GROMACS .gro file of N, CA and C in nm:
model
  423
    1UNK      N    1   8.619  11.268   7.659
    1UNK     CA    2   8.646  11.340   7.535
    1UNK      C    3   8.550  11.456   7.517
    2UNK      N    4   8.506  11.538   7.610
    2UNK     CA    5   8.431  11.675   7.601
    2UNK      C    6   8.434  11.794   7.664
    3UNK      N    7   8.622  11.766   7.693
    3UNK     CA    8   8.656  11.914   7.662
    3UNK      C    9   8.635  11.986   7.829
    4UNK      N   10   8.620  11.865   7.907
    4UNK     CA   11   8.573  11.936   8.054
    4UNK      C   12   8.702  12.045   8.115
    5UNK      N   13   8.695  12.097   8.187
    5UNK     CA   14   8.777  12.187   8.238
    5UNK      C   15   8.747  12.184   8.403
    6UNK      N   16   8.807  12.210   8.460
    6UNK     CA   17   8.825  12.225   8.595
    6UNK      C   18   8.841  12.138   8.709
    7UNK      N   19   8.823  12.100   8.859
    7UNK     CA   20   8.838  12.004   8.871
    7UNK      C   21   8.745  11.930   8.921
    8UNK      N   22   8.788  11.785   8.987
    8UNK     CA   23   8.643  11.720   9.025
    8UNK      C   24   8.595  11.787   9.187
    9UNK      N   25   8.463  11.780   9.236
    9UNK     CA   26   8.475  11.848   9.357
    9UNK      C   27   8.445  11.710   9.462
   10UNK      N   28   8.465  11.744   9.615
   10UNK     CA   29   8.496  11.647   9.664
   10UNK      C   30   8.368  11.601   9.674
   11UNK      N   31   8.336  11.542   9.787
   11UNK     CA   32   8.206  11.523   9.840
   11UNK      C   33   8.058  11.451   9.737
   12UNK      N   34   8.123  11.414   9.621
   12UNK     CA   35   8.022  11.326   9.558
   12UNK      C   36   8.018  11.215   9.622
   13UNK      N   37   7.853  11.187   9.602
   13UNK     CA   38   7.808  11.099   9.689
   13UNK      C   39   7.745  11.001   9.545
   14UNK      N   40   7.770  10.953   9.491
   14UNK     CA   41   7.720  10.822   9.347
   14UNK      C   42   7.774  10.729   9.422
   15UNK      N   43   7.706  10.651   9.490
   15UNK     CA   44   7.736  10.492   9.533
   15UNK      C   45   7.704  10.406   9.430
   16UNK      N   46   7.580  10.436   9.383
   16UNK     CA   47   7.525  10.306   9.339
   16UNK      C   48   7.629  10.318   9.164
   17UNK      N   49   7.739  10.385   9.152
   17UNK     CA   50   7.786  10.457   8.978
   17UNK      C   51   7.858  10.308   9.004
   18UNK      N   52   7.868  10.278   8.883
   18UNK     CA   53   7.950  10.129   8.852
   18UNK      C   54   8.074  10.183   8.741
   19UNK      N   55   8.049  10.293   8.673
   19UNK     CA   56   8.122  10.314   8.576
   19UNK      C   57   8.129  10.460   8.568
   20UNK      N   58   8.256  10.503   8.597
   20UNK     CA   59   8.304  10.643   8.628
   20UNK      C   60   8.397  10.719   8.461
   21UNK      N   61   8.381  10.770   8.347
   21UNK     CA   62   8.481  10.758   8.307
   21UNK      C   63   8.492  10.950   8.258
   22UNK      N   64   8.587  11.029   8.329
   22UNK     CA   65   8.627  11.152   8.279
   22UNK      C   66   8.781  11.178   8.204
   23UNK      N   67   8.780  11.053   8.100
   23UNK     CA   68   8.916  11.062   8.064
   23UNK      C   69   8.891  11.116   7.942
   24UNK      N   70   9.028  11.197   7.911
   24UNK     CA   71   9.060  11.277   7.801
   24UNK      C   72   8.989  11.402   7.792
   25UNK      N   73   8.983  11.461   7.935
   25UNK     CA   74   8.936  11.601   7.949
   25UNK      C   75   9.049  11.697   7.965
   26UNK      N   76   9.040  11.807   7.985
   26UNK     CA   77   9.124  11.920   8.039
   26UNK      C   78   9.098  11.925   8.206
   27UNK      N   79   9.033  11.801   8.295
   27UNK     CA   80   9.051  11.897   8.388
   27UNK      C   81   9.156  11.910   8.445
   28UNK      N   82   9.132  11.959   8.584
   28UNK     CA   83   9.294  12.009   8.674
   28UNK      C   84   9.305  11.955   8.813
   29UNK      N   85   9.349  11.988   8.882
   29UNK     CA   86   9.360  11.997   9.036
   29UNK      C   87   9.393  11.860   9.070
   30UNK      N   88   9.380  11.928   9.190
   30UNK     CA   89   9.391  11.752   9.282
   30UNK      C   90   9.265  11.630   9.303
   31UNK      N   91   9.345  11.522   9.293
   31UNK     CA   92   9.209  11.426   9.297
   31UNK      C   93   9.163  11.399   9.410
   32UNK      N   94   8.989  11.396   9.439
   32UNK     CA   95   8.956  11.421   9.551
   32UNK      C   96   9.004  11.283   9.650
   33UNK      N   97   8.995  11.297   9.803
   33UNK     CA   98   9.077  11.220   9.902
   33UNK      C   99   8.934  11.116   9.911
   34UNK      N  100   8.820  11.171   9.888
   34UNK     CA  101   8.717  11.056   9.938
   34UNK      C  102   8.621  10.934   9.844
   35UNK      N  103   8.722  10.978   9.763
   35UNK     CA  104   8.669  10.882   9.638
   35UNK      C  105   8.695  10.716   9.684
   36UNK      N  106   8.728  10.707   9.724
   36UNK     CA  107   8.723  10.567   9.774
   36UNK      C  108   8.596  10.532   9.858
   37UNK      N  109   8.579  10.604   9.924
   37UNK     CA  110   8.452  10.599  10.063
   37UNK      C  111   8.308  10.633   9.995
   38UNK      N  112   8.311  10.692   9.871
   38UNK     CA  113   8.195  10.742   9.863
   38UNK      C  114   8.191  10.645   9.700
   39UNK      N  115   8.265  10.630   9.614
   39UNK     CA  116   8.193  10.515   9.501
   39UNK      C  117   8.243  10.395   9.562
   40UNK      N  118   8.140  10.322   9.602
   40UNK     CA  119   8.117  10.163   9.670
   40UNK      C  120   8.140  10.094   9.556
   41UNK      N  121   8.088  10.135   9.441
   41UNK     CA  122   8.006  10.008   9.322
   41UNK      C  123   8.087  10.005   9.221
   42UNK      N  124   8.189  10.144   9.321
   42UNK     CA  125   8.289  10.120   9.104
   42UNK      C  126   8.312  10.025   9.087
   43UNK      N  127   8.295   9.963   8.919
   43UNK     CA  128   8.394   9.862   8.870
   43UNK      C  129   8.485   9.940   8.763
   44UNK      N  130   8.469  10.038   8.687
   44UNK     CA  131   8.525  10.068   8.610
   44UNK      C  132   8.558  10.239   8.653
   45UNK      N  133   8.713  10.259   8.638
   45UNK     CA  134   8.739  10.401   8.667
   45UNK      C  135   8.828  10.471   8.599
   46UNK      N  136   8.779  10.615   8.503
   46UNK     CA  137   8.883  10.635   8.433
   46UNK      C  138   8.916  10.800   8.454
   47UNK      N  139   9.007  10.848   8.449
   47UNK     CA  140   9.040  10.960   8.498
   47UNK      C  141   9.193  10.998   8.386
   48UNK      N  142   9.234  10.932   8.303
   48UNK     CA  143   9.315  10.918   8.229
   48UNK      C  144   9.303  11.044   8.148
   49UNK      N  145   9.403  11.044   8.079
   49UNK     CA  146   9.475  11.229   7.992
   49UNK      C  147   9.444  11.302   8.009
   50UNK      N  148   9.420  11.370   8.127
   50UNK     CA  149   9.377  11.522   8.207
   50UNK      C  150   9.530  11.554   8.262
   51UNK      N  151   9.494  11.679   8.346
   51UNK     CA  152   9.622  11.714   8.369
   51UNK      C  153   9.583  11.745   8.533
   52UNK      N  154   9.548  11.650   8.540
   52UNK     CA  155   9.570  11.663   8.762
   52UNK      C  156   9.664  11.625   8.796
   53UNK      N  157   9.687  11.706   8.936
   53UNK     CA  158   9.841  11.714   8.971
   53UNK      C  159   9.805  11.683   9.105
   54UNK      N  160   9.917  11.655   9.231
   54UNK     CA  161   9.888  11.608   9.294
   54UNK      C  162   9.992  11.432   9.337
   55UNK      N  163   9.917  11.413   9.436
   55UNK     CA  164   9.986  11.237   9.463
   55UNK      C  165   9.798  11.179   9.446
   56UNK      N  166   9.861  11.067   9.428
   56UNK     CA  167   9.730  10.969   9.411
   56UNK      C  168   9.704  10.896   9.540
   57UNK      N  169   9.579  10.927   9.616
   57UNK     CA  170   9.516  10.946   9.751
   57UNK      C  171   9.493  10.812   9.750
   58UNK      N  172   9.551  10.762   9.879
   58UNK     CA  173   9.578  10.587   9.925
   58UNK      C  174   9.396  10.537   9.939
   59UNK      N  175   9.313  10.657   9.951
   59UNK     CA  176   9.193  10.574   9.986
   59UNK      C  177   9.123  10.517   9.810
   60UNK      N  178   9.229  10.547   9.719
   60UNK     CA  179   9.164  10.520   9.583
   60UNK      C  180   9.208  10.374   9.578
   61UNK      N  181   9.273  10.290   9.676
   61UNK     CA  182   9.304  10.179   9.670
   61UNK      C  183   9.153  10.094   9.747
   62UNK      N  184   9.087  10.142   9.762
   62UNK     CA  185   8.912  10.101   9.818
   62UNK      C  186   8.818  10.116   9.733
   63UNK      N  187   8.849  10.222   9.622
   63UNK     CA  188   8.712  10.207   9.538
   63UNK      C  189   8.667  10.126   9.521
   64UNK      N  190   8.529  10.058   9.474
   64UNK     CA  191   8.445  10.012   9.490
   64UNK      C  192   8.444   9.830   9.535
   65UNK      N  193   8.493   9.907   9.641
   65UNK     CA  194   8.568   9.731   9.789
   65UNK      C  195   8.553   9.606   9.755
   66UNK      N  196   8.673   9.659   9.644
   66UNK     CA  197   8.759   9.533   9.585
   66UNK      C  198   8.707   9.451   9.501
   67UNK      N  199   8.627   9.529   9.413
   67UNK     CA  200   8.604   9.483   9.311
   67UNK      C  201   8.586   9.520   9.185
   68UNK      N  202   8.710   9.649   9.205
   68UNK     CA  203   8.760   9.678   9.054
   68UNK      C  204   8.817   9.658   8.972
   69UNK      N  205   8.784   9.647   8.836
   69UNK     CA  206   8.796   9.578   8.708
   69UNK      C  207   8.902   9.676   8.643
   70UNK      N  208   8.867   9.792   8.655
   70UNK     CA  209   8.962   9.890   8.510
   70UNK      C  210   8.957   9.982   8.585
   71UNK      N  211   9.081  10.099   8.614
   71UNK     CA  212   9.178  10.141   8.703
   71UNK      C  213   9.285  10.274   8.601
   72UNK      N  214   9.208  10.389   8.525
   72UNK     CA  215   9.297  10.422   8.460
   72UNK      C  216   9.382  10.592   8.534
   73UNK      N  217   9.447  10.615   8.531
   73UNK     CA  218   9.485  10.784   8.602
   73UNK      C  219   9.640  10.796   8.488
   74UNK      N  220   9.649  10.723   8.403
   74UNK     CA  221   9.773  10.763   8.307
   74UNK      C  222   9.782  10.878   8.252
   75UNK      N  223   9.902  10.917   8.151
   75UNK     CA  224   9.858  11.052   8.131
   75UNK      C  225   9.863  11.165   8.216
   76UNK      N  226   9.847  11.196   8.338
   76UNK     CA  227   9.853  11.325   8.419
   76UNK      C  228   9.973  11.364   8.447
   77UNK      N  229   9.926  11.488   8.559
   77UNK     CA  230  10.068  11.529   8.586
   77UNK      C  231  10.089  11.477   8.763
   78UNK      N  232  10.068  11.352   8.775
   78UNK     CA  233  10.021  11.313   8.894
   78UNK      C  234  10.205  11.264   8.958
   79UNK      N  235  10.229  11.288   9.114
   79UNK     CA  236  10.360  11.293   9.137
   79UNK      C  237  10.372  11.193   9.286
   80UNK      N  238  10.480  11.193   9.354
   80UNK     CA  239  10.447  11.117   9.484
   80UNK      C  240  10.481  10.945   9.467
   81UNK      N  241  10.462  10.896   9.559
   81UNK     CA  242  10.479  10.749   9.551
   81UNK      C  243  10.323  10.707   9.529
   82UNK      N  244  10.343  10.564   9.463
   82UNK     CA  245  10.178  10.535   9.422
   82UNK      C  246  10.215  10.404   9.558
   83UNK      N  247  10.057  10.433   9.586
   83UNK     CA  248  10.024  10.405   9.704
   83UNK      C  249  10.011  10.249   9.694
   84UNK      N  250  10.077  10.120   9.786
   84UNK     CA  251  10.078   9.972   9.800
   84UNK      C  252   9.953   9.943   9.865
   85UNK      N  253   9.983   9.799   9.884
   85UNK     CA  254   9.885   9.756   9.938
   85UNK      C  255   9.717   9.733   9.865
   86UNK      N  256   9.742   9.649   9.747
   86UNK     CA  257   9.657   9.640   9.612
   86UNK      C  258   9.568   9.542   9.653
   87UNK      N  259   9.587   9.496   9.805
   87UNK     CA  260   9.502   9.369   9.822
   87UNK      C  261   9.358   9.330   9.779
   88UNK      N  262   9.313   9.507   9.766
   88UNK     CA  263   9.164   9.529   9.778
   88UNK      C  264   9.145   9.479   9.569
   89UNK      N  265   9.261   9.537   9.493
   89UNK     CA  266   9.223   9.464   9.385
   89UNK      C  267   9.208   9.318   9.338
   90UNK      N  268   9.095   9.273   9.390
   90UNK     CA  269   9.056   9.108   9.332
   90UNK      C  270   9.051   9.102   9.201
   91UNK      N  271   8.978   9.165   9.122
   91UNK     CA  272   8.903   9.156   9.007
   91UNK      C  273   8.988   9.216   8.902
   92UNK      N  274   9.091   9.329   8.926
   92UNK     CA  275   9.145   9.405   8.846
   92UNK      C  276   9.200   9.326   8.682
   93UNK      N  277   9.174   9.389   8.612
   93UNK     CA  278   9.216   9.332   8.471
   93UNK      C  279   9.292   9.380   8.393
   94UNK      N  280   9.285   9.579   8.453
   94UNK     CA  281   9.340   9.677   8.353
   94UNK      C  282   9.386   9.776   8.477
   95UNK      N  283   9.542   9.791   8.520
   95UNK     CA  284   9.541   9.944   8.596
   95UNK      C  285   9.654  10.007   8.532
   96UNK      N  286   9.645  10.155   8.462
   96UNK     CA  287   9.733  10.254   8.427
   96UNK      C  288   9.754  10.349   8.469
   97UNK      N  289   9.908  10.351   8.515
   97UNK     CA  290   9.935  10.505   8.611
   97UNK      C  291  10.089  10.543   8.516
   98UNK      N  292  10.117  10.483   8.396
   98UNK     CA  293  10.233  10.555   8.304
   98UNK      C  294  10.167  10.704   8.238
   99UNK      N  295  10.311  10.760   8.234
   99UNK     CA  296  10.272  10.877   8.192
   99UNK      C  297  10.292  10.984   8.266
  100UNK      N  298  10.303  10.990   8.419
  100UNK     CA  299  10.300  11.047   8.554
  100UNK      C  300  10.447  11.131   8.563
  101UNK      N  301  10.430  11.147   8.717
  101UNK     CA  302  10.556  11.198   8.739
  101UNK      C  303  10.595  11.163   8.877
  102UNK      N  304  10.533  11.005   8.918
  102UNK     CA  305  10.572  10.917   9.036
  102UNK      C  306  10.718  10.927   9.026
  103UNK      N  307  10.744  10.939   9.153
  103UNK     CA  308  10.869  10.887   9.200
  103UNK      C  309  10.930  10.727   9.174
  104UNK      N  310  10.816  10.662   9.285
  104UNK     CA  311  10.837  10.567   9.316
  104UNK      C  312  10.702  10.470   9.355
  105UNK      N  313  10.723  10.332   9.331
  105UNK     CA  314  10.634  10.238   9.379
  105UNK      C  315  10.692  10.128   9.432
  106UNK      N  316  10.563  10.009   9.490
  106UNK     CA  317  10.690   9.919   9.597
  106UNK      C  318  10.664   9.813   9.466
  107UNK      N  319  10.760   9.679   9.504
  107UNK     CA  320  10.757   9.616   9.432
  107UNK      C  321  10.641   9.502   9.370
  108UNK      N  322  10.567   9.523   9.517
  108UNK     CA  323  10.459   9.434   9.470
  108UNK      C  324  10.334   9.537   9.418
  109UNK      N  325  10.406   9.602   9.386
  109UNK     CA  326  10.269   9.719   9.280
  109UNK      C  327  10.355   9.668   9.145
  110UNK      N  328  10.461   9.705   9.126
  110UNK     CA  329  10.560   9.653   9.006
  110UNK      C  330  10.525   9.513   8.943
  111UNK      N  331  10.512   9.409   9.068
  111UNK     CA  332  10.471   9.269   8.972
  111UNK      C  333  10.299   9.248   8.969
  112UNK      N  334  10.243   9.359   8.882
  112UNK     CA  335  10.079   9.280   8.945
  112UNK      C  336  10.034   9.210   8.840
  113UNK      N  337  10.124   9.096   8.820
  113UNK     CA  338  10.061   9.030   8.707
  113UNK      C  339   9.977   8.956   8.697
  114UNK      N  340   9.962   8.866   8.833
  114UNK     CA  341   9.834   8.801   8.853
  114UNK      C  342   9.779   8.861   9.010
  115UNK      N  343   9.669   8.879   9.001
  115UNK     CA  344   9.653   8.910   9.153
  115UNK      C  345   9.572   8.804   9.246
  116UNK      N  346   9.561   8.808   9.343
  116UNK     CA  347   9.501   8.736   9.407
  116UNK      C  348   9.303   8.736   9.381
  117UNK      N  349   9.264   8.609   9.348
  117UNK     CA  350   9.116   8.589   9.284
  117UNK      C  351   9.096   8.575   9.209
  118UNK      N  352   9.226   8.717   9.095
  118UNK     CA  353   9.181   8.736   8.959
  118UNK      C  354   9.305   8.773   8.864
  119UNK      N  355   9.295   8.844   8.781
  119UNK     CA  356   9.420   8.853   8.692
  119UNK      C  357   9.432   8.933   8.608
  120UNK      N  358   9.534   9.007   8.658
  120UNK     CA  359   9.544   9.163   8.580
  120UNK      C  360   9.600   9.132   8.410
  121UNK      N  361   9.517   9.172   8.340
  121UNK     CA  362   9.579   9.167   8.223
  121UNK      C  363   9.683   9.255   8.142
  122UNK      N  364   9.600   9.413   8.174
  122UNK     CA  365   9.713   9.496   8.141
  122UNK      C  366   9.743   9.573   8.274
  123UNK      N  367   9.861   9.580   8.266
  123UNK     CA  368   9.958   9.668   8.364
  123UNK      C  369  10.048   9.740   8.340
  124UNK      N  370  10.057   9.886   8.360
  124UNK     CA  371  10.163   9.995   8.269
  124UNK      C  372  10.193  10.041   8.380
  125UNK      N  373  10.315  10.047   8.385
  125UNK     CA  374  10.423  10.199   8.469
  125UNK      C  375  10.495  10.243   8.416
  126UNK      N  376  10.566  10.374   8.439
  126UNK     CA  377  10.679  10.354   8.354
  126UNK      C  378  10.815  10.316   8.460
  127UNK      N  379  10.884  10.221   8.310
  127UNK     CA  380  10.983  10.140   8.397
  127UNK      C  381  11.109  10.262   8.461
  128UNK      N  382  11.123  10.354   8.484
  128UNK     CA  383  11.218  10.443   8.597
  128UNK      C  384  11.176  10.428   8.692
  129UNK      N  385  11.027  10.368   8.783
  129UNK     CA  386  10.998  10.367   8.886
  129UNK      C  387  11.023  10.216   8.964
  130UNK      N  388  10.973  10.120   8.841
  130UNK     CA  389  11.000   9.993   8.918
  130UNK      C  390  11.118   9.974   8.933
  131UNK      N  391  11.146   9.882   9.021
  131UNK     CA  392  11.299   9.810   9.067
  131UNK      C  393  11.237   9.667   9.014
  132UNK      N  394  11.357   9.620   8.918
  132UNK     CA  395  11.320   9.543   8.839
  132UNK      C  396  11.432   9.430   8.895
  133UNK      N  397  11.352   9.316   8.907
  133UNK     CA  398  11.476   9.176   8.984
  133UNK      C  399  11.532   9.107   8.886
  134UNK      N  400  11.427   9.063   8.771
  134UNK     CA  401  11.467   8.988   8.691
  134UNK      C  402  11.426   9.009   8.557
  135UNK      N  403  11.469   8.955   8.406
  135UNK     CA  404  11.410   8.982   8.303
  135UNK      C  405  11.274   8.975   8.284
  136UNK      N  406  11.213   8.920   8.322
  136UNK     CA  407  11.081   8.849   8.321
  136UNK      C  408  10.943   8.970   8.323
  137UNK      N  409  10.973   9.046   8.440
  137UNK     CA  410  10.915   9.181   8.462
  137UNK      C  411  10.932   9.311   8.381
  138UNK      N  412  11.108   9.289   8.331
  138UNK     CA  413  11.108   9.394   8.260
  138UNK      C  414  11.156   9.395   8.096
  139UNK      N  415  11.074   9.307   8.028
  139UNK     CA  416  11.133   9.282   7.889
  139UNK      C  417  11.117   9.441   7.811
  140UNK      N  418  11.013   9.501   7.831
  140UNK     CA  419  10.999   9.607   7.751
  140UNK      C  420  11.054   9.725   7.846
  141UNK      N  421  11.139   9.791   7.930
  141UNK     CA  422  11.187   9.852   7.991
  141UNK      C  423  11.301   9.900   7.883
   0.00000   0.00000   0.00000
């Protein structure tokens, strides 16, 4: 909430950051590709109501190796398929990517209601992307 402008640059190196949060800025651009490799320690990540554009970079499924808690990128103008393969989220409690302009996701991004270790509490998409099997998944659709 301070109004930042521009975008993030790549090559930050904060390992030891546990808690990332630039949401509800103005910035822009694309989100960097090495954010996964370079915050080890995230538990908490927020990047929410900015206007980055772009697809959301498969190595953000590694941030801080698998043991992230809160997961936000909602809100943008972010496009592309969101990237599977959530195995690395153990811990997750909170991930938001509604708001976007995804295409598409697979289905086991669609059901992450409990995950393996741990247990997602909140989970938002918007429902045009999931493929929905049964009522159960999609009461509020």
């Amino acid at each position: 909430n301070n109004k930042l402008t521009r975008s993030i640059p790549s090559n930050l190196r904060w390992r030891n950051v546990t808690y990332f949060d630039l949401g509800s800025n103005q910035l822009t651009g694309t989100l960097p590709d090495d954010l996964g490799q370079t915050f080890s320690k995230l538990r908490h990540f927020f990047l929410d109501n900015n206007q980055f554009q772009g697809t959301l970079p498969e190595s953000y499924l590694t941030v801080g190796n698998g043991r992230m808690e809160q997961f936000a990128v909602n809100n943008n103008l972010l496009t592309g398929t969101v990237p599977s393969g959530h195995t690395q989220f153990n811990y997750l409690n909170l991930y938001r990517l509604d708001g976007n302009n995804f295409v598409s996701m697979s289905d086991t991004t669609c059901r992450l209601s409990v995950l393996v270790g741990g247990e997602n509490v909140e989970f938002r998409a918007d429902c045009d992307i999931c493929i929905c099997r049964d009522d159960l998944f999609c009461r509020e659709c």
